[in-house]
Coordinates of C-alpha atoms and ligand atoms in Angstrom, one line a residue:
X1 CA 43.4 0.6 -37.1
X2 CA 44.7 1.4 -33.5
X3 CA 44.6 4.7 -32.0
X4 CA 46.2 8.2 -32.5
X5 CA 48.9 8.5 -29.4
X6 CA 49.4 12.7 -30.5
X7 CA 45.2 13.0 -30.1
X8 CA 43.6 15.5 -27.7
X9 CA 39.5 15.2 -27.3
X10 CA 39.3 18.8 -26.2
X11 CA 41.9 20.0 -29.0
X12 CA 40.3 18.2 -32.0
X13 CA 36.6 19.1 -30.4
X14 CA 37.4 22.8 -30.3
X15 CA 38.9 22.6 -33.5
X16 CA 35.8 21.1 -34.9
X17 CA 33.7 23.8 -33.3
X18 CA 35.1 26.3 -35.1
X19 CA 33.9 25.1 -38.2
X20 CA 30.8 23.7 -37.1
X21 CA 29.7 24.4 -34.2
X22 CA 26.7 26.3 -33.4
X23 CA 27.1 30.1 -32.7
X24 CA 24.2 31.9 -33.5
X25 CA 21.8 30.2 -30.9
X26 CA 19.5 33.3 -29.7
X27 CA 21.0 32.7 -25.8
X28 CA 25.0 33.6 -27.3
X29 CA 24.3 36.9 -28.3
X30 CA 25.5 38.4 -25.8
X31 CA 26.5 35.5 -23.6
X32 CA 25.2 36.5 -19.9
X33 CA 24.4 34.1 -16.7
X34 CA 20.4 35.3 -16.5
X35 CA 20.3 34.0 -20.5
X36 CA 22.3 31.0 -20.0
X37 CA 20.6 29.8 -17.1
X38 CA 16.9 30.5 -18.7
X39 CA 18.5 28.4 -21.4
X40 CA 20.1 25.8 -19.7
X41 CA 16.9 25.4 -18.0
X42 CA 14.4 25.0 -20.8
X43 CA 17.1 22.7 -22.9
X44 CA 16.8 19.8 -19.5
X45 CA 14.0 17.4 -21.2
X46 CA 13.3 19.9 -24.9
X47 CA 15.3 19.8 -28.0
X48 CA 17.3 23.5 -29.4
X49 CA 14.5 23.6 -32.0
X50 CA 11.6 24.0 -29.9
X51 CA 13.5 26.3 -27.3
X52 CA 14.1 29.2 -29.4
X53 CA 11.2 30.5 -29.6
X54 CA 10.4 30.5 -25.6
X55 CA 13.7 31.5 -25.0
X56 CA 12.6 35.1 -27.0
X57 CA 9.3 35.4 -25.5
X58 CA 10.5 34.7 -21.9
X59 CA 13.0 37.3 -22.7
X60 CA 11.2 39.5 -24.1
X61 CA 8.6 39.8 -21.2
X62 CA 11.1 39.1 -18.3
X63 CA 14.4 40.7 -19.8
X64 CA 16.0 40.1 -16.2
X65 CA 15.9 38.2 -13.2
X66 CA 14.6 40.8 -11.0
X67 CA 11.8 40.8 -13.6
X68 CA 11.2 37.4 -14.1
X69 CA 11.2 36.9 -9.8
X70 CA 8.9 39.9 -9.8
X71 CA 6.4 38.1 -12.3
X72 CA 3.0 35.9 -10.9
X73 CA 3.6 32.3 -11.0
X74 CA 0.8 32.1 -13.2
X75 CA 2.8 34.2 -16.1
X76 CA 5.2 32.6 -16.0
X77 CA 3.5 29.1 -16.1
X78 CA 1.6 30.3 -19.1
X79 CA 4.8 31.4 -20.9
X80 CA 5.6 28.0 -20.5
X81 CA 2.8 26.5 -21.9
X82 CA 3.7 23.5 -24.4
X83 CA 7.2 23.6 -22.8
X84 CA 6.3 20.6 -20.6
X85 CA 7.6 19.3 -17.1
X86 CA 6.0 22.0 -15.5
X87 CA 8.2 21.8 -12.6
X88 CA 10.9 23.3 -14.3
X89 CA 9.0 26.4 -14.5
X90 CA 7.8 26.6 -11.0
X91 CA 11.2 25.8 -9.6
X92 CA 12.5 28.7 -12.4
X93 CA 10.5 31.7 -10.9
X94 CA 11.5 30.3 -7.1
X95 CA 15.0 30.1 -8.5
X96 CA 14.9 33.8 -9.6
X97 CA 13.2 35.2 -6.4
X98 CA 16.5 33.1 -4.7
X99 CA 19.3 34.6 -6.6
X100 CA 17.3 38.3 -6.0
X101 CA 16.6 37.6 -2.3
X102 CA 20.3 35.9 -1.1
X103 CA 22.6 37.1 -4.3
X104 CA 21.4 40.6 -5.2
X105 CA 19.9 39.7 -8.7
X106 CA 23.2 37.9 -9.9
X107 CA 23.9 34.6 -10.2
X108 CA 26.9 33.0 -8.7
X109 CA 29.6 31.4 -10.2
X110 CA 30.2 28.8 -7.8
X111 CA 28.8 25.3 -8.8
X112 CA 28.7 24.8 -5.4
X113 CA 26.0 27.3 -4.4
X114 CA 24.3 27.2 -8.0
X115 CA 23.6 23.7 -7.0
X116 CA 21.4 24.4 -4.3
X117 CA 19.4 26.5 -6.5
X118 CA 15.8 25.2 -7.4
X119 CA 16.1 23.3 -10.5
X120 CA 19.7 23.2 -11.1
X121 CA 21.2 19.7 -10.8
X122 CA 25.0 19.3 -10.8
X123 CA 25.2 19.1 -14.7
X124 CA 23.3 22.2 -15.3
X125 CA 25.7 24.3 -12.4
X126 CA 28.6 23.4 -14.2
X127 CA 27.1 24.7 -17.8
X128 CA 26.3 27.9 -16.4
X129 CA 29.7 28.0 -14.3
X130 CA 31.2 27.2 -17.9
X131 CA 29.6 28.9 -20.6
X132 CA 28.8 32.1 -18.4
X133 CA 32.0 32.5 -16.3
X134 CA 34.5 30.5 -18.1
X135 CA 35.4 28.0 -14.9
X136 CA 36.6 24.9 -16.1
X137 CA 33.8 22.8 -14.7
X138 CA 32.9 19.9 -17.0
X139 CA 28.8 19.0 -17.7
X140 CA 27.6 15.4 -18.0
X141 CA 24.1 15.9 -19.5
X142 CA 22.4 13.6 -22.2
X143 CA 24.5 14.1 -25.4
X144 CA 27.5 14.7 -23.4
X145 CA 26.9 10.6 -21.8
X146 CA 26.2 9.7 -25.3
X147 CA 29.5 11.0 -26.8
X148 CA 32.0 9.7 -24.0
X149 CA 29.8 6.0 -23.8
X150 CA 31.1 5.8 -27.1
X151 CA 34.3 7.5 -27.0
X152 CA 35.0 5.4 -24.1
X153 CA 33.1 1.8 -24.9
X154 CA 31.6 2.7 -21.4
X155 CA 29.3 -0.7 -20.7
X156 CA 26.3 -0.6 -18.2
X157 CA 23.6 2.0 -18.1
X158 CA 24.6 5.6 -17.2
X159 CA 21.9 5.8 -14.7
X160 CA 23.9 3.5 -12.7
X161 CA 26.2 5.3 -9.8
X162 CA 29.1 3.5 -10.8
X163 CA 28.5 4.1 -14.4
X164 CA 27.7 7.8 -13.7
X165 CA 30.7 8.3 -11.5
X166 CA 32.8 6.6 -14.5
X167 CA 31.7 9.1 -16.6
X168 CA 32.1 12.3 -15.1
X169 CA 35.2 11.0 -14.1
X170 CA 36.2 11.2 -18.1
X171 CA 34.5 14.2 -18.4
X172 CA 36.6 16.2 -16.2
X173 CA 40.0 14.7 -17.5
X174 CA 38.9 16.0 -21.0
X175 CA 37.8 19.8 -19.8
X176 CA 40.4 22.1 -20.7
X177 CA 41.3 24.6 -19.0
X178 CA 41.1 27.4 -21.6
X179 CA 38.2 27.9 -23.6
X180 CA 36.0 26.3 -21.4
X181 CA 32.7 28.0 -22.5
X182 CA 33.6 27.0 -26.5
X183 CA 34.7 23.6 -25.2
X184 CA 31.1 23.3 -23.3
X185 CA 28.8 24.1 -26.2
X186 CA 31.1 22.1 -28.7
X187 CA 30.4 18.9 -26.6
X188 CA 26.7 19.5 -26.6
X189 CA 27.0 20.3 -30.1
X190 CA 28.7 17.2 -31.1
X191 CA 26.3 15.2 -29.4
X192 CA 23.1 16.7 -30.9
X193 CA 24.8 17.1 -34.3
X194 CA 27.1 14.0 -35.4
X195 CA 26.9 12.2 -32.2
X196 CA 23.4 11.8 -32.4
X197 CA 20.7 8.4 -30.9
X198 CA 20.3 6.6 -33.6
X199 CA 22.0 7.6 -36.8
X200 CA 25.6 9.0 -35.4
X201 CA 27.9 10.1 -38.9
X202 CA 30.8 8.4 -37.4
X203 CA 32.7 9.3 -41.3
X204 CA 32.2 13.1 -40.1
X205 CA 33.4 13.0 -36.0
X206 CA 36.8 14.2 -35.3
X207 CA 36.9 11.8 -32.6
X208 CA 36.7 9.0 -35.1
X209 CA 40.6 8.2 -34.8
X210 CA 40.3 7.8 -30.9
X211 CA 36.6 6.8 -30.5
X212 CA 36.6 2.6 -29.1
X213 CA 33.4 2.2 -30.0
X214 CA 33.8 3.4 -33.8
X215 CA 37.4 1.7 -34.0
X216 CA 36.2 -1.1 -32.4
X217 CA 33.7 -2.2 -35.4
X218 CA 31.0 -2.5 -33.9
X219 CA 27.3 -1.0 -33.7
X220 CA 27.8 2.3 -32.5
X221 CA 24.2 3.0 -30.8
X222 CA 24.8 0.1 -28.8
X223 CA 26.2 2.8 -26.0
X224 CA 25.0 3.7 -24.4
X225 CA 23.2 0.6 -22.9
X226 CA 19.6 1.3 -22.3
X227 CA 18.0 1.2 -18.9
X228 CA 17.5 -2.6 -17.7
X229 CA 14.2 -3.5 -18.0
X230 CA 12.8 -5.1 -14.4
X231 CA 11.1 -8.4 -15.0
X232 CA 6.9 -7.8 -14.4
X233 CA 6.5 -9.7 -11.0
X234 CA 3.5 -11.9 -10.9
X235 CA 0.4 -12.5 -9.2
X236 CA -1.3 -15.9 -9.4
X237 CA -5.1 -16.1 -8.5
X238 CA -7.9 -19.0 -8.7
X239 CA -11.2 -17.4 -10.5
X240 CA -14.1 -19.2 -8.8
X241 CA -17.0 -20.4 -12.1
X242 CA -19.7 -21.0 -10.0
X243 CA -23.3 -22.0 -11.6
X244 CA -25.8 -23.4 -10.7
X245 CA -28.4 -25.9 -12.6
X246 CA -30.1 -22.8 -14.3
X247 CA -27.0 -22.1 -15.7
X248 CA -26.3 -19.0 -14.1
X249 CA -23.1 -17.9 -12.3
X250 CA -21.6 -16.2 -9.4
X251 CA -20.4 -12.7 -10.4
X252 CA -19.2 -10.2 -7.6
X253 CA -18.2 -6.1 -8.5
X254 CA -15.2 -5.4 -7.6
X255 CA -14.2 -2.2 -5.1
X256 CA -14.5 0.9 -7.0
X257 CA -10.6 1.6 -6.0
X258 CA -8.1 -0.4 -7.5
X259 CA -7.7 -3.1 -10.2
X260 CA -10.6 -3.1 -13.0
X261 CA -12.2 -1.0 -10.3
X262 CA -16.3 -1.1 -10.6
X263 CA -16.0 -4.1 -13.0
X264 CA -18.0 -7.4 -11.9
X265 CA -15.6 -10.4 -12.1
X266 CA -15.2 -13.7 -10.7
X267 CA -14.7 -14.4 -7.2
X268 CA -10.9 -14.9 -6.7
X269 CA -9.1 -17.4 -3.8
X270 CA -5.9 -18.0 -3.1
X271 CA -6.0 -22.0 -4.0
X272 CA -8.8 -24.4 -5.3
X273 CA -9.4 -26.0 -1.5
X274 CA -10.2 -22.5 -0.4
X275 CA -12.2 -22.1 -3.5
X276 CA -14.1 -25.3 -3.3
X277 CA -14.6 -25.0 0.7
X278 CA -16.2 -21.4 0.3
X279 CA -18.5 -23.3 -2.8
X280 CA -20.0 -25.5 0.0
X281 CA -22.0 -22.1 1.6
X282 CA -23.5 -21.6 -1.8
X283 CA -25.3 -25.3 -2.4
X284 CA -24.3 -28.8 -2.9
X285 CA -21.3 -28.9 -5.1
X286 CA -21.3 -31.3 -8.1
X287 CA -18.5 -31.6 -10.4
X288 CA -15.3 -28.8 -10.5
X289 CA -12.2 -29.0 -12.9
X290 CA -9.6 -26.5 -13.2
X291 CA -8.5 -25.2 -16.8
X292 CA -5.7 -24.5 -18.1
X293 CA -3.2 -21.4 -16.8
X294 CA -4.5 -17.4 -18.5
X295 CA -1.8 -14.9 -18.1
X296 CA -3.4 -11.1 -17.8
X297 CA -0.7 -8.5 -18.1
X298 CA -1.2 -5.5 -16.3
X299 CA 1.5 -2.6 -16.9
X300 CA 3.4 -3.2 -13.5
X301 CA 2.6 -7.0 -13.1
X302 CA 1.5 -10.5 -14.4
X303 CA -1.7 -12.1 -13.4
X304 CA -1.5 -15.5 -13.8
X305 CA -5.3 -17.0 -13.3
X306 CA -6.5 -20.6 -12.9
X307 CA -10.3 -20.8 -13.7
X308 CA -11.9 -23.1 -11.7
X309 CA -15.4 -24.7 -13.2
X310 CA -17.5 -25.5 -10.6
X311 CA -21.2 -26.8 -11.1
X312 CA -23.6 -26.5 -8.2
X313 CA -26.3 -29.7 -8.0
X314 CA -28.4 -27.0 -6.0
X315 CA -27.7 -23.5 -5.2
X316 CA -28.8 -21.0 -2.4
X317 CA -29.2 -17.5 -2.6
X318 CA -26.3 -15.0 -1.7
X319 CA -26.8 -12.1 0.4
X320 CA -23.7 -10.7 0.3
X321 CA -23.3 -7.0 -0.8
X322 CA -22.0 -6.6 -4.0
X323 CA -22.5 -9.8 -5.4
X324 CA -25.2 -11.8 -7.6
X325 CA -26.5 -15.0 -10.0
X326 CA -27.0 -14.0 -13.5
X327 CA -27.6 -15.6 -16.4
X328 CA -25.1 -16.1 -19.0
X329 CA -26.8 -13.5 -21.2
X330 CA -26.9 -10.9 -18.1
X331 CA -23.8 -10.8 -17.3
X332 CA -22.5 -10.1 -20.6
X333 CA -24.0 -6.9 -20.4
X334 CA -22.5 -5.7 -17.6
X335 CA -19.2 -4.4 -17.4
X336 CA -16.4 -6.8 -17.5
X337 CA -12.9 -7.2 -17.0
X338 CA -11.1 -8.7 -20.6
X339 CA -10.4 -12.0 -19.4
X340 CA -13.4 -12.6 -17.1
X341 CA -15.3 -11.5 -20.5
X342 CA -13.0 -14.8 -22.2
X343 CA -14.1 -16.7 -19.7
X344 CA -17.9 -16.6 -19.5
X345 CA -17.8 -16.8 -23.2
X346 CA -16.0 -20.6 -22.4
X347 CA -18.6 -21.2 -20.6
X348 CA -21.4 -20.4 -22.7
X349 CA -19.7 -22.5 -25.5
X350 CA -19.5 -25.3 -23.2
X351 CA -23.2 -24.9 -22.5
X352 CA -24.6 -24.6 -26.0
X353 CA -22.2 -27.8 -26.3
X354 CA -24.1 -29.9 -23.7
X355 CA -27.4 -29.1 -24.9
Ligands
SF4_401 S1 33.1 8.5 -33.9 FE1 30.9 8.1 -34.0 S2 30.4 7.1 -32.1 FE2 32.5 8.0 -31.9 S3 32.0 10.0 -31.0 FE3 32.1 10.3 -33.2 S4 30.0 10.1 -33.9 FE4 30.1 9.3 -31.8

């Protein structure tokens, strides 16, 4: 099936509005900038659903910007409680004391200066311009990406600036120039309503005769692409088994800062020379073998650890701060990292083995 030539995205979206589009959200009745902005505001990272109710108890304690700027931080931060991002709400109240101080308690119209408002990024101006002054100014927030991805079989993750350029790029050539606050809130509504993550109702879109990625046949939800994963780097380290005739071993605790901070471990070098060279201050080394490769995974990296057995013929005392001989027994009551924990239980097998 190819595609309509005759099809408008911002005919058949508007036309789809009227039907179904949302018009009775608590922030449309009556449409103003201070409501759309409050609005616009708590909707960045929170779903309709769980806005509505803040939205009428912010308004009903702040009904105005001059109020709202007027406020203590602290109200306002505990109106927002359960909200989340508190940011949002800190850079709210400096946003109101801004448009009271510079712009006489009203908002501008101008994306341009709304921009360099506190906590209004380009996507939110040009909402507010929009819905609360009617400019033709297209938004590019989270549903709207989702709808044109798919409309468009945009490939690559919208994060990226050549992605994101791509995008608002087709979100301006679709922004009417009439009926721009209807056409704003349709878009978000198509993309919250039909248009949705995971189960979109293609059957029900009126953009199913032009959308590429519906026509196309394929899986919808595969736009748009998720953020690329980095690959964990890794870290490769030689845990020094040290013990000693008594079958004790070597255990230093690690700085309280930092990786299994406060835990005792093994010793770790950088190769099994420099392992086996720093053995030869602690006694007479006897035998050594290296085992086979452990892979720790830590949430930003790979540790990949050697374990090197190494079994003193006679041992010396350490003074060293921090670290001591225990007995197999000791040290598994002391606190231990996972795999150092693996490890001393190896060596205890190995032990009850050879006696
Ligand atoms: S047809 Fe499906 S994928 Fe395309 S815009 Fe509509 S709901 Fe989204």
């Amino acid at each position: 099936m190819g595609k309509n030539p005759s099809f408008s995205f911002s005919n058949a979206l508007l036309k789809w509005f009227d039907e179904h589009g949302r018009k009775n959200l608590p922030w449309q009745h009556p449409i103003a900038p201070y409501r759309v902005w409050l609005s616009e505001v708590m909707l960045q990272q929170t779903q309709v659903e769980t806005v509505i109710p803040y939205f009428e108890r912010f308004l009903k304690k702040f009904p105005s910007v001059k109020a709202l700027a007027k406020a203590p931080l602290d109200d306002v931060l505990h109106l927002w409680t359960g909200l989340g991002y508190y940011a949002r709400a800190r850079n709210l109240h400096k946003c109101a004391q801004l448009v009271v101080s510079e712009y006489k308690g009203k908002f501008p119209s101008d994306v341009e200066q709304l921009v360099e408002l506190p906590g209004i990024g380009k996507s939110t101006a040009c909402a507010i311009s929009s819905i609360a002054f009617g400019q033709a100014t297209a938004i590019l927030d989270g549903n709207v990406k989702r709808v044109l991805t798919r409309f468009h079989a945009v490939e690559g993750w919208p994060g990226k600036p050549k992605v994101e350029k791509m995008l608002w790029q087709y979100a301006d050539s679709h922004m009417p120039q009439e009926r721009c606050a209807d056409y704003t809130q349709a878009i978000m509504d198509l993309g919250a309503t039909l248009c949705t993550r995971s189960s979109p109702n293609c059957p029900a879109c009126p953009m199913q005769d032009n959308c590429e990625a519906y026509l196309g046949d394929e899986d919808v939800t595969k736009y748009p692409e998720k953020k690329p994963r980095k690959a964990t780097p890794e870290k490769s380290t030689t845990m020094l088994i040290v013990r000693d005739q008594k079958d004790r071993i070597l255990l230093e605790q690690r700085p309280t800062q930092g990786i299994w901070g406060g835990l005792w471990s093994f010793m770790e070098f950088d190769s099994t020379e420099n392992a086996l060279t720093y053995c030869q201050q602690l006694g007479k080394v006897g035998e050594h073998e290296s085992w086979s490769e452990i892979i720790h995974v830590f949430s930003h990296y790979k540790l990949k650890i050697t374990p090197l057995l190494v079994t003193l013929n006679s041992a010396l005392s350490v003074k060293e701060d921090g670290k001591q001989w225990v007995t197999l027994e000791e040290s598994l009551n002391l606190g231990l990292a996972a795999p150092v924990k693996r490890l001393i239980q190896n060596v205890q097998k190995l032990s009850e083995f050879l006696i």
